Coordinates of C-alpha atoms and ligand atoms in Angstrom, one line a residue:
X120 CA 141.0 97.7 119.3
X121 CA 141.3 95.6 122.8
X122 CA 138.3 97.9 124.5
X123 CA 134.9 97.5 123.9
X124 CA 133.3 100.5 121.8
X125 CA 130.7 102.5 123.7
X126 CA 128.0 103.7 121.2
X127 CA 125.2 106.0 121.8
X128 CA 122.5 105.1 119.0
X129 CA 119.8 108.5 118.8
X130 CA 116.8 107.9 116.5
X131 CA 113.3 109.3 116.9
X132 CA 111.8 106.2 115.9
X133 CA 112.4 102.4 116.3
X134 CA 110.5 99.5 115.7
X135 CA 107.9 98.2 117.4
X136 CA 107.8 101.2 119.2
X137 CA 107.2 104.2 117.0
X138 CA 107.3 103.6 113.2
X139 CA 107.1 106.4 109.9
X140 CA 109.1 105.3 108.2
X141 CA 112.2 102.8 107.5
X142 CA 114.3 104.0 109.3
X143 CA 112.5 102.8 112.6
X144 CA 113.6 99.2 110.8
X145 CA 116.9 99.9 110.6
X146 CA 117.4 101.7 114.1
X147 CA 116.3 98.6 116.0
X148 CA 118.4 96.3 113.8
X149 CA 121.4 97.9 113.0
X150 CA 122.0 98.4 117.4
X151 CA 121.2 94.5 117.7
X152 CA 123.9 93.6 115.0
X153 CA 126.7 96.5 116.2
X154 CA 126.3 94.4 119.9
X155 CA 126.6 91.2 118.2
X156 CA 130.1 92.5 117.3
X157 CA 130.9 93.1 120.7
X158 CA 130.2 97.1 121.0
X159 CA 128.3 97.7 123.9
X160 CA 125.3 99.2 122.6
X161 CA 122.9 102.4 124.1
X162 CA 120.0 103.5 121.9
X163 CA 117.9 106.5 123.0
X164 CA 114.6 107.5 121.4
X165 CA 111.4 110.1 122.8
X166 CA 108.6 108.3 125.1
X167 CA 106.0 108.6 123.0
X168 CA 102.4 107.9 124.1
X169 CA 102.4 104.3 122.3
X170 CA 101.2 100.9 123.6
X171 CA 104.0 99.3 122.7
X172 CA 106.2 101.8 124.7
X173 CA 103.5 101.7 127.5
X174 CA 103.9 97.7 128.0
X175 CA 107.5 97.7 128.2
X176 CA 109.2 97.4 131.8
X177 CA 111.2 99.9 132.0
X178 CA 112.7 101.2 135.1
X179 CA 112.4 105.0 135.8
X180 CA 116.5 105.7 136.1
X181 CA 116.7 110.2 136.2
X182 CA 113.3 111.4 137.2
X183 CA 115.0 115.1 137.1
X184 CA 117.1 115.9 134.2
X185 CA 116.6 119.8 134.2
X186 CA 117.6 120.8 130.4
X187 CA 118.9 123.8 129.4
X188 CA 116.6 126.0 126.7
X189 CA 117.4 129.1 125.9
X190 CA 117.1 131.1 129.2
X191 CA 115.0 128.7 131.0
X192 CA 115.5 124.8 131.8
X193 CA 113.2 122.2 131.0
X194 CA 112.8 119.1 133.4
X195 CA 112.7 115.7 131.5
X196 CA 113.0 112.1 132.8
X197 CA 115.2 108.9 131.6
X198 CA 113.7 105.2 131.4
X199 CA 115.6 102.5 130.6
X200 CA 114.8 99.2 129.3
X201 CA 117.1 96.1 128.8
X202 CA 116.4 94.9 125.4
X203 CA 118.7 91.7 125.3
X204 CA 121.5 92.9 123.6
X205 CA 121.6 96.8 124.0
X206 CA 119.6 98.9 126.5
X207 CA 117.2 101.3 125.2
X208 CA 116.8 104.5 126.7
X209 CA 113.5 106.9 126.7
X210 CA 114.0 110.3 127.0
X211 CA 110.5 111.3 128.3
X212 CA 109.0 114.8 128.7
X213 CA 105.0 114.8 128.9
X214 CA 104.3 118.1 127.3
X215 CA 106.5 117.4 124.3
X216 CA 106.0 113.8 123.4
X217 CA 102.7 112.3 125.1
X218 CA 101.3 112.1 121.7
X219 CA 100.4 109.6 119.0
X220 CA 102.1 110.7 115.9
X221 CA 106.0 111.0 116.1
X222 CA 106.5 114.1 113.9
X223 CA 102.9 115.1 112.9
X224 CA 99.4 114.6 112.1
X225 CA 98.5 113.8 107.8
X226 CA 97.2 118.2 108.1
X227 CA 100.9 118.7 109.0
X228 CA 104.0 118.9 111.3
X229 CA 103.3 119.8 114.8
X230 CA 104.2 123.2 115.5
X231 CA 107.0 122.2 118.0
X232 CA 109.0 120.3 116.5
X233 CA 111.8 122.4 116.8
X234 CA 111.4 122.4 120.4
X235 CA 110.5 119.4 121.0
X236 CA 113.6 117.8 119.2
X237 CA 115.8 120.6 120.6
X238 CA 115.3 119.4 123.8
X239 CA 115.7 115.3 122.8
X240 CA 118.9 116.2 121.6
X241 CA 120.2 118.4 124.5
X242 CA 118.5 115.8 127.2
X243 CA 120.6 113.1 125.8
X244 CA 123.9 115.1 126.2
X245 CA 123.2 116.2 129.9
X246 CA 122.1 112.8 130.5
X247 CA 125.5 111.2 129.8
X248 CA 127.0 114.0 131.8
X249 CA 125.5 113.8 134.9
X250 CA 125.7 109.8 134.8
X251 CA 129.4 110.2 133.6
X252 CA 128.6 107.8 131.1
X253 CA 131.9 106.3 128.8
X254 CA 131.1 107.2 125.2
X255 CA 133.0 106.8 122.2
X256 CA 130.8 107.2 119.1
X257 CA 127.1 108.9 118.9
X258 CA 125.6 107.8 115.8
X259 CA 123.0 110.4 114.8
X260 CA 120.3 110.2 112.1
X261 CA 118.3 112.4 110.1
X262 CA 117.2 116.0 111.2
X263 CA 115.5 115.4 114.4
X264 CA 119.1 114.5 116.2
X265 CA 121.1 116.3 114.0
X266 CA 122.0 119.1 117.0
X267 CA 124.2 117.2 118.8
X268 CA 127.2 117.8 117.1
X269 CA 127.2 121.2 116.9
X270 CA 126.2 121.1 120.8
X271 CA 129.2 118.9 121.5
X272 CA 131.2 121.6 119.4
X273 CA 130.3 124.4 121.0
X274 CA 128.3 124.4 125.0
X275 CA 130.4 121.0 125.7
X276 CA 133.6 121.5 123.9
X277 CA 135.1 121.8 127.0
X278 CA 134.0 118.8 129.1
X279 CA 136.8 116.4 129.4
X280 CA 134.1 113.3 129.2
X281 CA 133.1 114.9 125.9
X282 CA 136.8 115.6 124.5
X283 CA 137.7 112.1 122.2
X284 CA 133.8 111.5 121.3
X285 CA 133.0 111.0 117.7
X286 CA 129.9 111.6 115.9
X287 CA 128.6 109.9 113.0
X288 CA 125.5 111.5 111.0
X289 CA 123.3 109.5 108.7
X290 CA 121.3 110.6 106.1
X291 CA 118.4 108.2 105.8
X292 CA 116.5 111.2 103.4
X293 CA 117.9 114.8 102.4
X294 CA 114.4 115.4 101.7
X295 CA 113.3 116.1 105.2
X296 CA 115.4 118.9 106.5
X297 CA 113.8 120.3 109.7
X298 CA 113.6 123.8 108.8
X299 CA 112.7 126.6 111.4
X300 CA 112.5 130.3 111.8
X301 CA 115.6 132.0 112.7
X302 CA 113.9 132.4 116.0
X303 CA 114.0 128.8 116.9
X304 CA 118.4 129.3 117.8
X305 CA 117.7 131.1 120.5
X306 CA 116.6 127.9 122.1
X307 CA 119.6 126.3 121.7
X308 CA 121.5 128.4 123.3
X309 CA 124.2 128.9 119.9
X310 CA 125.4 132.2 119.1
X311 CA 123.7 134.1 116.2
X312 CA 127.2 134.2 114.6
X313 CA 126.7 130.6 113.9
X314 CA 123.0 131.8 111.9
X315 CA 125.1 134.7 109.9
X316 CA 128.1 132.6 109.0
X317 CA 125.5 130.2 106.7
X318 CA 126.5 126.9 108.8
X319 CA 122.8 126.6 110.5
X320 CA 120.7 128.2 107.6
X321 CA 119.7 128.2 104.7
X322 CA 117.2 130.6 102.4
X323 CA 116.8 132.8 105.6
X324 CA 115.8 129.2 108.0
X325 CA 117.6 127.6 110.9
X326 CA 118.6 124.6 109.3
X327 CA 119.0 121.2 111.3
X328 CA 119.6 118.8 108.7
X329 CA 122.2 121.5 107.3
X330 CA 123.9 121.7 110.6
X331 CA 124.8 118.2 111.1
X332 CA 126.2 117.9 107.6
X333 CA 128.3 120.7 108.9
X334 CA 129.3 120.0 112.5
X335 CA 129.7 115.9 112.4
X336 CA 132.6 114.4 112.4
X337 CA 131.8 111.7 110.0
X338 CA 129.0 111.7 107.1
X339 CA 127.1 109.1 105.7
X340 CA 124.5 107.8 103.9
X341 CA 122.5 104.7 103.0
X342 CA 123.4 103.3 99.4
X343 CA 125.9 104.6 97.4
X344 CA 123.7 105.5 94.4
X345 CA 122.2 108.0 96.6
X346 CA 124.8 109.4 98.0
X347 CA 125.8 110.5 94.0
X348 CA 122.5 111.5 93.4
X349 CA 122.5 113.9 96.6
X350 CA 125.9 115.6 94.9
X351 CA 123.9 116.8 92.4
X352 CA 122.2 120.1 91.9
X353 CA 118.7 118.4 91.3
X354 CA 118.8 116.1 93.9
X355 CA 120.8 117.4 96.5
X356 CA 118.0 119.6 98.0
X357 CA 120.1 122.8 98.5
X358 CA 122.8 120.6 100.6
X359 CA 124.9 119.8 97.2
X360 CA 127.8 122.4 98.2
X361 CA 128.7 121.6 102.0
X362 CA 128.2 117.9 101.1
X363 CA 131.3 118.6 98.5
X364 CA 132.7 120.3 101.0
X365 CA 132.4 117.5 103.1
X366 CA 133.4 114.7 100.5
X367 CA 136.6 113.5 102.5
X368 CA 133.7 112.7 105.3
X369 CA 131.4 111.4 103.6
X370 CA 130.7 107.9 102.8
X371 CA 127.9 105.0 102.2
X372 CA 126.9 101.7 104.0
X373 CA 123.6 100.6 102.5
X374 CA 121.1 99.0 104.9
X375 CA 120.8 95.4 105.7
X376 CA 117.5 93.3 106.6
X377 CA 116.9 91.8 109.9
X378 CA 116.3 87.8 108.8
X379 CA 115.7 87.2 112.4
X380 CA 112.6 89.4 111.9
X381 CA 111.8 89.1 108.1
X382 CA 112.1 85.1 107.3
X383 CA 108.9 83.6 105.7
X384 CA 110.0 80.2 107.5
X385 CA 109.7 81.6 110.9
X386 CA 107.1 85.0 110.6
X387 CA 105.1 84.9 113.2
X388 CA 102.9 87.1 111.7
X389 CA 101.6 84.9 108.7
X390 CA 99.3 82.3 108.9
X391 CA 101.8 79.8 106.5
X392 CA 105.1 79.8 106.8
X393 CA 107.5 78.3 103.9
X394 CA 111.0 77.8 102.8
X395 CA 112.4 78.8 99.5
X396 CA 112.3 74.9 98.6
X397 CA 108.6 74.3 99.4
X398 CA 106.7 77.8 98.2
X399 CA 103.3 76.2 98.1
X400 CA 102.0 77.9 101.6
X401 CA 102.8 81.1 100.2
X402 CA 99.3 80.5 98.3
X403 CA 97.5 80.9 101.9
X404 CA 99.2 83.8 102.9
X405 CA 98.2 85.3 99.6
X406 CA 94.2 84.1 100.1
X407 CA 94.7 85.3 103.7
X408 CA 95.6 88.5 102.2
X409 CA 93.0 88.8 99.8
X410 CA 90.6 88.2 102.8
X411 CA 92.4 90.6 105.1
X412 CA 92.2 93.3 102.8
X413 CA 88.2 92.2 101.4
X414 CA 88.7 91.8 98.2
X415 CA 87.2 89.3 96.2
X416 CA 90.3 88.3 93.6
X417 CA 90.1 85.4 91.9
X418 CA 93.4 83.2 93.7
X419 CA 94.9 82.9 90.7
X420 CA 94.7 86.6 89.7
X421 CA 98.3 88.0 90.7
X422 CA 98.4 90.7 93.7
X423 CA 100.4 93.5 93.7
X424 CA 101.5 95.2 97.3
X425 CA 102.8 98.2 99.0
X426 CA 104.1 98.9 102.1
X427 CA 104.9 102.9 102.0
X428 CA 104.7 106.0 104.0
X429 CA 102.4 108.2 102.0
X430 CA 103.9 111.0 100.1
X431 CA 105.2 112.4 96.9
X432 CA 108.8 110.6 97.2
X433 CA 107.4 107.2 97.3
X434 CA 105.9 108.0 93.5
X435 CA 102.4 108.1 94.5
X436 CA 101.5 110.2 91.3
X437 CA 102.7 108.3 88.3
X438 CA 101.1 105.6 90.6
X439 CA 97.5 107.5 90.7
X440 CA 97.9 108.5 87.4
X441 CA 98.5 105.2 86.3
X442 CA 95.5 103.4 88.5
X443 CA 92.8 103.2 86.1
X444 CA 94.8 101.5 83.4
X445 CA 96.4 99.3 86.3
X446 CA 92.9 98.2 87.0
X447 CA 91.8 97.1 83.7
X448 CA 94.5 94.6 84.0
X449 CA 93.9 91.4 85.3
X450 CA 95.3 92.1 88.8
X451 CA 94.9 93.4 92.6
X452 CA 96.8 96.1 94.7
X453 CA 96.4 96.3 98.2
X454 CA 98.0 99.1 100.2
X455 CA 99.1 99.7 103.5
X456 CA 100.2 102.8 105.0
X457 CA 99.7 106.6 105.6
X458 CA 100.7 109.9 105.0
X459 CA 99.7 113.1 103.2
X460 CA 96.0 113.6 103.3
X461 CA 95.6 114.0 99.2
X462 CA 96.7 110.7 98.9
X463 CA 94.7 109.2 101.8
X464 CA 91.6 110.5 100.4
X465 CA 92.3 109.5 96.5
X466 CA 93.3 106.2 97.4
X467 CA 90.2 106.0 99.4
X468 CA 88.2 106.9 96.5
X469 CA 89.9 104.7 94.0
X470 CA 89.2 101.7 96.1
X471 CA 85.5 102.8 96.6
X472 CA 85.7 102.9 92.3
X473 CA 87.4 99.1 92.2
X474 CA 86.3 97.4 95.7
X475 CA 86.8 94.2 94.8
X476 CA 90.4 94.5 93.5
X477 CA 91.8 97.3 95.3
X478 CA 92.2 98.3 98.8
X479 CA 94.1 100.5 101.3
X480 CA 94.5 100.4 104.8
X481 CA 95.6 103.6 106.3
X482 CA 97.5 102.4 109.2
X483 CA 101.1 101.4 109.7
X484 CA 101.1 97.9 111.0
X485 CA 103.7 95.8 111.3
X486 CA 101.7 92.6 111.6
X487 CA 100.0 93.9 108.1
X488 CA 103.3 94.5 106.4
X489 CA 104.7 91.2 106.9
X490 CA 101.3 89.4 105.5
X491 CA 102.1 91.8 102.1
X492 CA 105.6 91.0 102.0
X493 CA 104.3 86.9 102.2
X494 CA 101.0 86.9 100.6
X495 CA 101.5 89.3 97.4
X496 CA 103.0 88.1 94.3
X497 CA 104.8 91.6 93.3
X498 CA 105.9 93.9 95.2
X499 CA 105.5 97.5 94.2
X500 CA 108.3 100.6 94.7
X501 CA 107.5 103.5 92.0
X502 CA 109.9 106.0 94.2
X503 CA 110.7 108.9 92.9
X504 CA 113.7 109.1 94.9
X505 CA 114.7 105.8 96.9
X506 CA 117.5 107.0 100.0
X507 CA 117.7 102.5 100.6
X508 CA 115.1 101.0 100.9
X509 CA 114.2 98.0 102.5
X510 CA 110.6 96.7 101.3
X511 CA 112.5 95.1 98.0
X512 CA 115.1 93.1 100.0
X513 CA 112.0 91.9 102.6
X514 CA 110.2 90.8 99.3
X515 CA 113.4 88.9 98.1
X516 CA 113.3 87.1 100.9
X517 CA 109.5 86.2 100.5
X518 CA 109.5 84.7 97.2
X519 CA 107.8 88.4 96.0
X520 CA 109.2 90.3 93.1
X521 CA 110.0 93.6 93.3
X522 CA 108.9 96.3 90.4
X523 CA 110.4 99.6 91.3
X524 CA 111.7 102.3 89.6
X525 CA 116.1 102.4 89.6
X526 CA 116.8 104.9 91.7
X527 CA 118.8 105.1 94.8
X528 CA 119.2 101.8 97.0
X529 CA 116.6 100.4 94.5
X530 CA 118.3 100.1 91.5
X531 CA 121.5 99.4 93.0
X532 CA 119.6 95.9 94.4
X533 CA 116.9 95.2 91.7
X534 CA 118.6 93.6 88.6
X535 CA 115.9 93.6 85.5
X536 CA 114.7 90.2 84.6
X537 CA 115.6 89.9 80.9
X538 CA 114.0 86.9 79.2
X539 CA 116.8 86.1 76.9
X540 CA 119.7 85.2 79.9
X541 CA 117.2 84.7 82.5
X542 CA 119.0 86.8 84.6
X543 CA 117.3 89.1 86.8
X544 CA 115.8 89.7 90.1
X545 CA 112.8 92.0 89.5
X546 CA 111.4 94.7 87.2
X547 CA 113.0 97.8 86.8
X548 CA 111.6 101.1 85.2
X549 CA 113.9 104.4 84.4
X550 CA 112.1 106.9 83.5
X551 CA 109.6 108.5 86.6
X552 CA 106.1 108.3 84.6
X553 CA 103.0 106.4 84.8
X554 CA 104.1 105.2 81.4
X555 CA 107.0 103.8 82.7
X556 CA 105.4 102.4 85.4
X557 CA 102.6 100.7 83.6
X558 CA 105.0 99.4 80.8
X559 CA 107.2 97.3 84.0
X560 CA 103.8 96.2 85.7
X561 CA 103.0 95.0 82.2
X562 CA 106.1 93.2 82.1
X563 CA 106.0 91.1 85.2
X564 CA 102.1 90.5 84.4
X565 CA 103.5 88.4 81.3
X566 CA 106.3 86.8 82.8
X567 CA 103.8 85.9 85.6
X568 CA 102.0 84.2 83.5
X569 CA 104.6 82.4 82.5
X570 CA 105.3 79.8 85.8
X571 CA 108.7 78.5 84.4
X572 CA 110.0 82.2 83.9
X573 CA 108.5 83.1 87.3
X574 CA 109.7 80.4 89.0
X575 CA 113.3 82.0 88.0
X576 CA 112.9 85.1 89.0
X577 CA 111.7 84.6 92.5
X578 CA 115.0 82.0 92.9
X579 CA 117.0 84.3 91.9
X580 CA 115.3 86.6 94.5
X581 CA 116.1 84.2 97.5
X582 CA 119.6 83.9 96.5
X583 CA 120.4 87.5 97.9
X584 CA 121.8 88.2 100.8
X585 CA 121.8 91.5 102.5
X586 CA 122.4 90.6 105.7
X587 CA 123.2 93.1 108.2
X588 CA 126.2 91.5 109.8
X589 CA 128.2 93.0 107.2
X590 CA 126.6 96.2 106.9
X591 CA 127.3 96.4 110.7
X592 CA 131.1 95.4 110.3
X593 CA 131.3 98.5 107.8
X594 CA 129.7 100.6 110.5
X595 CA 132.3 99.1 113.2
X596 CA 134.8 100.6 110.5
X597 CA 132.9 103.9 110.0
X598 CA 133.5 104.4 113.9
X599 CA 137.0 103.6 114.1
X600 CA 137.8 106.0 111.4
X601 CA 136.1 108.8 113.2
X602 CA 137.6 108.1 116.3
X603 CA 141.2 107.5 114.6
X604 CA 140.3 111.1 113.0
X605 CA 139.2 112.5 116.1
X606 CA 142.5 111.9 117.7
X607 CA 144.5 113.2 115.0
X608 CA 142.8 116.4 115.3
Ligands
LIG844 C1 114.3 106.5 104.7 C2 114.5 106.3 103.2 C3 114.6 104.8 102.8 C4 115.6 104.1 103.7 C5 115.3 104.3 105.1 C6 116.3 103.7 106.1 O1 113.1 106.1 105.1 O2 113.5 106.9 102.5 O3 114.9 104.7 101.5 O4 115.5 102.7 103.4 O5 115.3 105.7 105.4 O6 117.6 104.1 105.8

């Protein structure tokens, strides 16, 4: 392909700016890498109330984009900022996104979410219209942007700009499906035949996870184990059936890590940086940790971490269930992160039980999260369901090994450490109980002790690669494919 490919990049969060979860990582990578191959590159996220978003210049570029809803029009406004290697777009409207949290508060979703991302979605398309912006490819992902196909199907299916556009939807989580009251079409301006036929809902709900699946041109998600496990009944979360449907469209590309952000020799962010050949700073990153987090561990006393968005996917209770027999073990656990409310407040208490070897900060930080990834010995993933993943390839990288339960992206990238070939990147535990759980913490404990065996396993931990230069060429593929499609009809 001689011209350059024009790609519209829609994510509610990206990091540094707003952050719940991974796939904030990945939406301010994966743009950086597609430009590196020469696709001009436009990402476009809310304008959240957020320092980080607040001390960016940014130049105001459409202070009236009026936006249809329902019957009446909503008036929204279009920064841009020039990131280096794409420009980044924020889609601003006061009323709906001059908050803190992205989706919600630890009590629950805000109440508008429907709206709220209704109108990101719809602001984006009118956008490109009225600046006649060249597009090729919209890459969509998860619920909150997961209206534009169907909108380019239907209310702009006859705009000429619109006609050899491609979209491509990305699962990062079937879990979170942005489900509303029938109510909530009328908003969008889609016929109720669309509601009645089953392609927008599901058990009686507007559906806008379910409508992407069904309207996007191309489908995919973000390791390939998971993209089995979401063809089954158990784990497909009601979307099993249109996703076989949809098989032809439907394909995997598992996440890379940004090593221009996540290297141990450069992290700005710790206070000792090292190379895989000289590992002996990663002992001050660890007491730095220890410090950061006020516990008072003996150094030599192994330190477990987590980096996770609080809630019952990430395993949380086999992890709880497991703490006390955790902490009669000679080790220390700090957490970082936040999420539902029961598990706020029972970490909270735990750590008030065990202060000097356990502690959580409720915050998501990136700062914080690159200390744990340096200055912890094991890393800790219990997920019950893993879509990718990302925290196991940082820790790779860091000279931390990863204990995580085989599921999804995890167990596709964590290869069990057996004693007998030496072989092995991690832990690995099948079955989802705190059994489990405690038997693979016990297993790293003892091979910790062991230096020589140690030693192995976190070599054979910096030998991975999961760069995203090829994760983006596959992308660059994905596009192509969709586009080639899109012309055939
Ligand atoms: C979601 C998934 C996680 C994945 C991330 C980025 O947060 O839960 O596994 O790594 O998206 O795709």
């Amino acid at each position: 392909m001689s011209q350059k490919l024009r790609v519209i990049y829609v994510s509610t969060e990206v990091s540094p700016f707003a952050k719940s979860g991974e796939l904030a990582d990945v939406a301010s990578s994966l743009p950086k890498y597609l430009a590196s191959l020469g696709m001009e590159v436009s990402l476009f996220m809310p304008k959240y109330r957020k320092p980080e978003i607040e001390s960016l210049p940014m130049e105001l570029i459409m202070a009236e984009l009026m936006v249809p809803m329902g019957e009446k029009k909503v008036k929204g406004q279009i920064y841009k900022s020039e990131l280096g290697k794409y420009d980044i777009y924020f889609v601003d409207n006061p009323a709906y996104f001059w908050r803190e949290d992205i989706y919600g508060t630890g009590k629950g979703e805000y109440l508008d979410n429907d709206e709220r991302f209704i109108f990101f979605n719809r602001a984006i398309l009118e956008f490109l219209l009225k600046t006649k912006m060249e597009v090729d490819i919209i890459h969509c992902n998860n619920w909150p942007t997961a209206l534009i196909p169907v909108f380019l199907k239907t209310h702009y299916s006859h705009k000429a700009q619109f006609k050899k556009v491609a979209t491509v939807f990305t699962l990062h989580n079937i879990a979170y499906q942005g489900e509303f009251p029938p109510e909530t079409l009328a908003l969008t301006g889609l016929s109720w035949n669309y509601l009645s036929s089953k392609q927008l809902s599901f058990n009686g709900k507007f559906n806008f996870l379910r409508t992407g699946v069904m309207f996007s041109d191309i489908l995919n998600t973000v390791s390939s184990s998971y993209k089995k496990e979401i063809l089954t009944e158990s784990r497909g979360f009601g979307l099993k059936d249109i996703l076989e449907n949809r098989r032809d469209f439907f394909f995997s590309i598992r996440n890379g890590v940004d090593y221009e952000i996540w290297d141990p020799e450069t992290d700005p962010y710790i206070v000792a940086n090292y190379t895989p050949s000289n590992l002996k700073p990663k002992k001050k990153n660890k007491l730095d940790l220890i410090k950061e987090f006020g516990l008072s561990l003996p150094p030599k006393t192994p330190l477990m971490g987590i980096v996770s968005y609080l809630s019952s996917h990430k395993g949380f209770d086999i992890l709880i269930e497991a703490m006390d027999e955790i902490m009669k073990m000679d080790v220390g656990l700090v957490i970082l992160g936040k999420g539902d409310e029961r598990y706020e407040k029972r970490f909270l208490d735990i750590q008030k039980q065990y202060p000097r070897k356990m502690a959580i900060k409720l915050e998501i930080n990136p700062a914080l999260a690159h200390k744990i990834a340096a200055g912890a010995d094991i890393f800790l993933i219990p997920s019950l369901y893993e879509p990718c993943g990302l925290n196991q390839l940082y820790s790779f990288r860091y000279g931390t090994v990863p204990v995580v339960r085989a599921t999804g992206g995890l167990g596709e990238t964590v290869r069990p450490f057996r004693t007998k070939t030496l072989k092995g990147n991690g832990f690995v535990f099948k079955g989802y109980s705190s059994h489990a759980l405690l038997k693979a913490i016990k297993d790293a404990l003892n091979c910790y002790a062991k230096p020589h065996l140690w030693q192995k396993i976190v070599k054979e931990g910096f030998k991975e690669n999961f760069s995203w230069e090829a994760a983006a060429r596959k992308y660059r593929r994905l596009y192509q494919s969709a586009l080639e499609m899109k012309k055939g009809g």
